[in-house]
Tab-separated table of C-alpha atoms in Angstrom:
chain	number	residue	atom	x	y	z
A	294	UNK	CA	4.893	23.674	-8.026
A	295	UNK	CA	7.937	21.594	-8.953
A	296	UNK	CA	9.011	18.630	-6.858
A	297	UNK	CA	12.226	19.107	-4.893
A	298	UNK	CA	15.033	17.798	-7.120
A	299	UNK	CA	16.602	15.726	-4.364
A	300	UNK	CA	13.322	13.914	-3.766
A	301	UNK	CA	12.548	13.605	-7.470
A	302	UNK	CA	15.902	11.907	-7.948
A	303	UNK	CA	14.999	9.188	-5.458
A	304	UNK	CA	11.693	8.162	-7.061
A	305	UNK	CA	11.324	5.028	-9.123
A	306	UNK	CA	8.193	5.777	-11.126
A	307	UNK	CA	6.191	3.148	-13.012
A	308	UNK	CA	5.700	3.311	-16.774
A	309	UNK	CA	2.890	5.841	-16.228
A	310	UNK	CA	5.221	8.096	-14.231
A	311	UNK	CA	3.521	7.311	-10.922
A	312	UNK	CA	4.485	6.073	-7.478
A	313	UNK	CA	2.161	4.121	-5.229
A	314	UNK	CA	0.813	5.894	-2.129
A	315	UNK	CA	-0.311	3.880	0.895
A	316	UNK	CA	-2.397	5.954	3.283
A	317	UNK	CA	-2.454	5.140	6.974
A	318	UNK	CA	-4.536	6.873	9.618
A	319	UNK	CA	-2.693	8.661	12.415
A	320	UNK	CA	-3.660	7.318	15.810
A	321	UNK	CA	-5.542	4.190	14.742
A	322	UNK	CA	-2.891	2.910	12.332
A	323	UNK	CA	-5.622	1.715	9.980
A	324	UNK	CA	-4.673	1.455	6.318
A	325	UNK	CA	-7.289	3.666	4.715
A	326	UNK	CA	-6.628	3.385	0.979
A	327	UNK	CA	-4.045	3.108	-1.747
A	328	UNK	CA	-3.726	5.716	-4.475
A	329	UNK	CA	-1.148	6.987	-6.959
A	330	UNK	CA	0.933	10.146	-7.275
A	331	UNK	CA	2.791	11.823	-10.080
A	332	UNK	CA	5.569	14.281	-9.242
A	333	UNK	CA	3.156	17.222	-9.136
A	334	UNK	CA	0.788	15.461	-6.728
A	335	UNK	CA	3.640	14.567	-4.391
A	336	UNK	CA	5.001	18.106	-4.599
A	337	UNK	CA	1.595	19.565	-3.757
A	338	UNK	CA	1.167	17.123	-0.857
A	339	UNK	CA	4.548	18.060	0.615
A	340	UNK	CA	3.952	21.790	0.061
A	341	UNK	CA	0.407	22.052	1.398
A	342	UNK	CA	0.022	19.068	3.753
A	343	UNK	CA	-3.188	18.192	1.878
A	344	UNK	CA	-3.133	14.671	0.446
A	345	UNK	CA	-3.121	15.030	-3.336
A	346	UNK	CA	-3.107	12.149	-5.790
A	347	UNK	CA	-3.192	11.454	-9.506
A	348	UNK	CA	-6.400	9.854	-10.726
A	349	UNK	CA	-5.556	7.161	-13.249
A	350	UNK	CA	-9.160	6.942	-14.426
A	351	UNK	CA	-9.593	10.687	-14.884
A	352	UNK	CA	-5.991	11.325	-15.931
A	353	UNK	CA	-5.584	14.339	-13.676
A	354	UNK	CA	-4.610	15.577	-10.247
A	355	UNK	CA	-7.068	14.888	-7.475
A	356	UNK	CA	-7.091	16.685	-4.129
A	357	UNK	CA	-8.580	14.208	-1.658
A	358	UNK	CA	-11.834	15.554	-0.267
A	359	UNK	CA	-12.067	18.424	-2.742
A	360	UNK	CA	-15.627	17.447	-3.636
A	361	UNK	CA	-16.597	15.106	-0.764
A	362	UNK	CA	-15.140	17.165	2.065
A	363	UNK	CA	-13.391	14.004	3.255
A	364	UNK	CA	-9.962	15.569	3.369
A	365	UNK	CA	-6.688	14.136	4.607
A	366	UNK	CA	-4.267	16.298	6.575
A	367	UNK	CA	-0.840	14.775	6.095
A	368	UNK	CA	1.364	14.405	9.155
A	369	UNK	CA	4.157	12.298	7.678
A	370	UNK	CA	5.420	11.054	4.309
A	371	UNK	CA	7.987	8.275	4.019
A	372	UNK	CA	9.601	6.789	0.918
A	373	UNK	CA	10.300	3.074	0.760
A	374	UNK	CA	13.643	1.364	0.180
A	375	UNK	CA	13.311	1.116	-3.586
A	376	UNK	CA	11.666	4.477	-4.162
A	377	UNK	CA	8.436	3.313	-5.773
A	378	UNK	CA	6.035	3.730	-2.836
A	379	UNK	CA	5.274	6.466	-0.338
A	380	UNK	CA	3.578	5.909	3.002
A	381	UNK	CA	1.402	8.794	4.126
A	382	UNK	CA	0.201	9.216	7.679
A	383	UNK	CA	-2.937	11.339	7.707
A	384	UNK	CA	-5.661	12.753	9.880
A	385	UNK	CA	-8.786	11.626	8.031
A	386	UNK	CA	-11.962	13.717	7.997
A	387	UNK	CA	-15.034	11.545	7.387
A	388	UNK	CA	-14.848	8.368	5.340
A	389	UNK	CA	-11.730	7.605	3.328
A	390	UNK	CA	-13.593	5.321	0.917
A	391	UNK	CA	-15.950	6.592	-1.785
A	392	UNK	CA	-18.462	3.927	-0.638
A	393	UNK	CA	-18.819	5.689	2.701
A	394	UNK	CA	-16.804	3.057	4.552
A	395	UNK	CA	-14.084	4.357	6.830
A	396	UNK	CA	-11.425	2.474	4.863
A	397	UNK	CA	-11.357	0.940	1.388
A	398	UNK	CA	-10.619	-2.429	3.002
A	399	UNK	CA	-13.631	-2.649	5.316
A	400	UNK	CA	-16.050	-4.584	3.146
A	401	UNK	CA	-14.295	-7.637	1.753
A	402	UNK	CA	-12.404	-10.146	3.895
A	403	UNK	CA	-10.907	-12.893	1.698
A	404	UNK	CA	-9.164	-14.798	4.484
A	405	UNK	CA	-8.865	-14.616	8.225
A	406	UNK	CA	-7.495	-16.725	11.052
A	407	UNK	CA	-9.203	-14.487	13.586
A	408	UNK	CA	-12.206	-16.251	15.050
A	409	UNK	CA	-15.278	-14.841	16.706
A	410	UNK	CA	-17.885	-12.304	15.627
A	411	UNK	CA	-16.740	-9.742	13.121
B	203	UNK	CA	-3.127	-24.233	-7.248
B	204	UNK	CA	-5.836	-22.228	-9.010
B	205	UNK	CA	-7.344	-19.135	-7.438
B	206	UNK	CA	-10.933	-19.492	-6.248
B	207	UNK	CA	-13.116	-18.373	-9.143
B	208	UNK	CA	-15.267	-16.109	-6.977
B	209	UNK	CA	-12.193	-14.247	-5.759
B	210	UNK	CA	-10.583	-14.192	-9.203
B	211	UNK	CA	-13.721	-12.560	-10.556
B	212	UNK	CA	-13.408	-9.662	-8.129
B	213	UNK	CA	-9.818	-8.736	-8.988
B	214	UNK	CA	-8.941	-5.743	-11.118
B	215	UNK	CA	-5.436	-6.604	-12.284
B	216	UNK	CA	-3.035	-4.104	-13.829
B	217	UNK	CA	-1.696	-4.507	-17.353
B	218	UNK	CA	0.898	-6.965	-16.009
B	219	UNK	CA	-1.856	-9.095	-14.450
B	220	UNK	CA	-0.961	-8.071	-10.912
B	221	UNK	CA	-2.692	-6.608	-7.869
B	222	UNK	CA	-0.924	-4.487	-5.285
B	223	UNK	CA	-0.348	-6.026	-1.845
B	224	UNK	CA	0.056	-3.802	1.212
B	225	UNK	CA	1.513	-5.693	4.147
B	226	UNK	CA	0.728	-4.612	7.686
B	227	UNK	CA	2.126	-6.134	10.857
B	228	UNK	CA	-0.330	-7.743	13.274
B	229	UNK	CA	-0.145	-6.172	16.688
B	230	UNK	CA	1.948	-3.113	15.876
B	231	UNK	CA	-0.062	-2.022	12.829
B	232	UNK	CA	3.157	-0.960	11.103
B	233	UNK	CA	3.072	-0.963	7.308
B	234	UNK	CA	5.982	-3.272	6.512
B	235	UNK	CA	6.188	-3.254	2.725
B	236	UNK	CA	4.311	-3.185	-0.547
B	237	UNK	CA	4.606	-5.981	-3.082
B	238	UNK	CA	2.648	-7.452	-5.998
B	239	UNK	CA	0.683	-10.634	-6.579
B	240	UNK	CA	-0.482	-12.529	-9.604
B	241	UNK	CA	-3.402	-14.941	-9.268
B	242	UNK	CA	-1.097	-17.843	-8.393
B	243	UNK	CA	0.663	-15.896	-5.638
B	244	UNK	CA	-2.653	-14.876	-4.094
B	245	UNK	CA	-3.956	-18.422	-4.362
B	246	UNK	CA	-0.850	-19.799	-2.644
B	247	UNK	CA	-1.089	-17.150	0.080
B	248	UNK	CA	-4.714	-18.017	0.792
B	249	UNK	CA	-4.034	-21.763	0.651
B	250	UNK	CA	-0.901	-21.906	2.795
B	251	UNK	CA	-1.044	-18.764	4.956
B	252	UNK	CA	2.513	-17.989	3.831
B	253	UNK	CA	2.817	-14.575	2.176
B	254	UNK	CA	3.675	-15.203	-1.470
B	255	UNK	CA	4.262	-12.506	-4.057
B	256	UNK	CA	5.208	-12.065	-7.701
B	257	UNK	CA	8.619	-10.524	-8.243
B	258	UNK	CA	8.395	-8.010	-11.060
B	259	UNK	CA	12.195	-7.848	-11.397
B	260	UNK	CA	12.697	-11.616	-11.505
B	261	UNK	CA	9.418	-12.355	-13.274
B	262	UNK	CA	8.477	-15.210	-10.987
B	263	UNK	CA	6.712	-16.202	-7.794
B	264	UNK	CA	8.465	-15.307	-4.583
B	265	UNK	CA	7.715	-16.864	-1.210
B	266	UNK	CA	8.608	-14.221	1.366
B	267	UNK	CA	11.458	-15.436	3.561
B	268	UNK	CA	12.222	-18.480	1.400
B	269	UNK	CA	15.915	-17.548	1.297
B	270	UNK	CA	16.188	-15.001	4.148
B	271	UNK	CA	14.098	-16.862	6.695
B	272	UNK	CA	12.155	-13.634	7.199
B	273	UNK	CA	8.780	-15.209	6.642
B	274	UNK	CA	5.315	-13.722	6.996
B	275	UNK	CA	2.490	-15.746	8.494
B	276	UNK	CA	-0.724	-14.303	7.137
B	277	UNK	CA	-3.558	-13.748	9.569
B	278	UNK	CA	-5.916	-11.774	7.337
B	279	UNK	CA	-6.364	-10.771	3.701
B	280	UNK	CA	-8.777	-8.041	2.631
B	281	UNK	CA	-9.609	-6.780	-0.854
B	282	UNK	CA	-10.224	-3.099	-1.435
B	283	UNK	CA	-13.321	-1.453	-2.880
B	284	UNK	CA	-12.125	-1.463	-6.483
B	285	UNK	CA	-10.421	-4.848	-6.416
B	286	UNK	CA	-6.899	-3.776	-7.327
B	287	UNK	CA	-5.240	-3.965	-3.889
B	288	UNK	CA	-5.108	-6.521	-1.101
B	289	UNK	CA	-4.234	-5.705	2.488
B	290	UNK	CA	-2.397	-8.489	4.294
B	291	UNK	CA	-2.055	-8.652	8.047
B	292	UNK	CA	0.972	-10.751	8.944
B	293	UNK	CA	3.113	-11.982	11.779
B	294	UNK	CA	6.595	-10.979	10.621
B	295	UNK	CA	9.676	-13.032	11.482
B	296	UNK	CA	12.824	-10.880	11.434
B	297	UNK	CA	13.140	-7.850	9.191
B	298	UNK	CA	10.580	-7.263	6.463
B	299	UNK	CA	12.975	-5.130	4.387
B	300	UNK	CA	15.894	-6.563	2.412
B	301	UNK	CA	18.083	-3.810	3.913
B	302	UNK	CA	17.641	-5.329	7.370
B	303	UNK	CA	15.268	-2.591	8.513
B	304	UNK	CA	12.094	-3.741	10.183
B	305	UNK	CA	9.974	-2.026	7.546
B	306	UNK	CA	10.725	-0.754	4.032
B	307	UNK	CA	9.659	2.713	5.206
B	308	UNK	CA	12.055	3.122	8.127
B	309	UNK	CA	14.928	4.927	6.432
B	310	UNK	CA	13.561	7.854	4.471
B	311	UNK	CA	11.256	10.500	5.942
B	312	UNK	CA	10.320	13.077	3.279
B	313	UNK	CA	7.991	15.149	5.436
B	314	UNK	CA	6.843	15.217	9.022
B	315	UNK	CA	4.897	17.504	11.304
B	316	UNK	CA	5.941	15.438	14.314
B	317	UNK	CA	8.531	17.323	16.324
B	318	UNK	CA	11.116	16.029	18.764
B	319	UNK	CA	13.871	13.448	18.529
B	320	UNK	CA	13.338	10.709	15.978
């Protein structure tokens, strides 16, 4: 399915033809993961409401949860001021991270000013 | 200031030597912006607690708010599962976006399932 021309005209793709996608969980506001989209992946996301990305390592479209069952139902998509990043709000089923963690940012804290048990 | 070798060893930089930085507001949880960091920018962020990025357009380090006064005090930095993205939690002074909007994602909604006045 082709991407709407008006939207396509607003995108500032990187040299690989991709925009960055930041994925935030509805309700909790947690940032779950960051992935990438080509025009087709964004078009499919907007058309179906199923978060769909472009896998840079596999070089092909990737429907989130297609194999794991850990799908993302998209409730909102916003484009940033310079057109190179979309922010998805999603309802996450299961873990967002392939490690089994809820988010891809759970495991590794480099710096914190927040004291107390973590 | 050099980046801690243990942290440097965990980073998966892109072909420009950069990692993606997603910036989330403490308290509200709003995703404010996405920027990029080289090793020096990350090192300075961790050392000073002032969000510091690498400007791809200007090709140099960029201390957020240095000219605008719209600084970001960093309260947490997390690295994602594959080492190519950091998630910053910050206390934002003023607008995060150069347009004057609070976030870079305020202006352009591509898709929403949320009904009612916006």
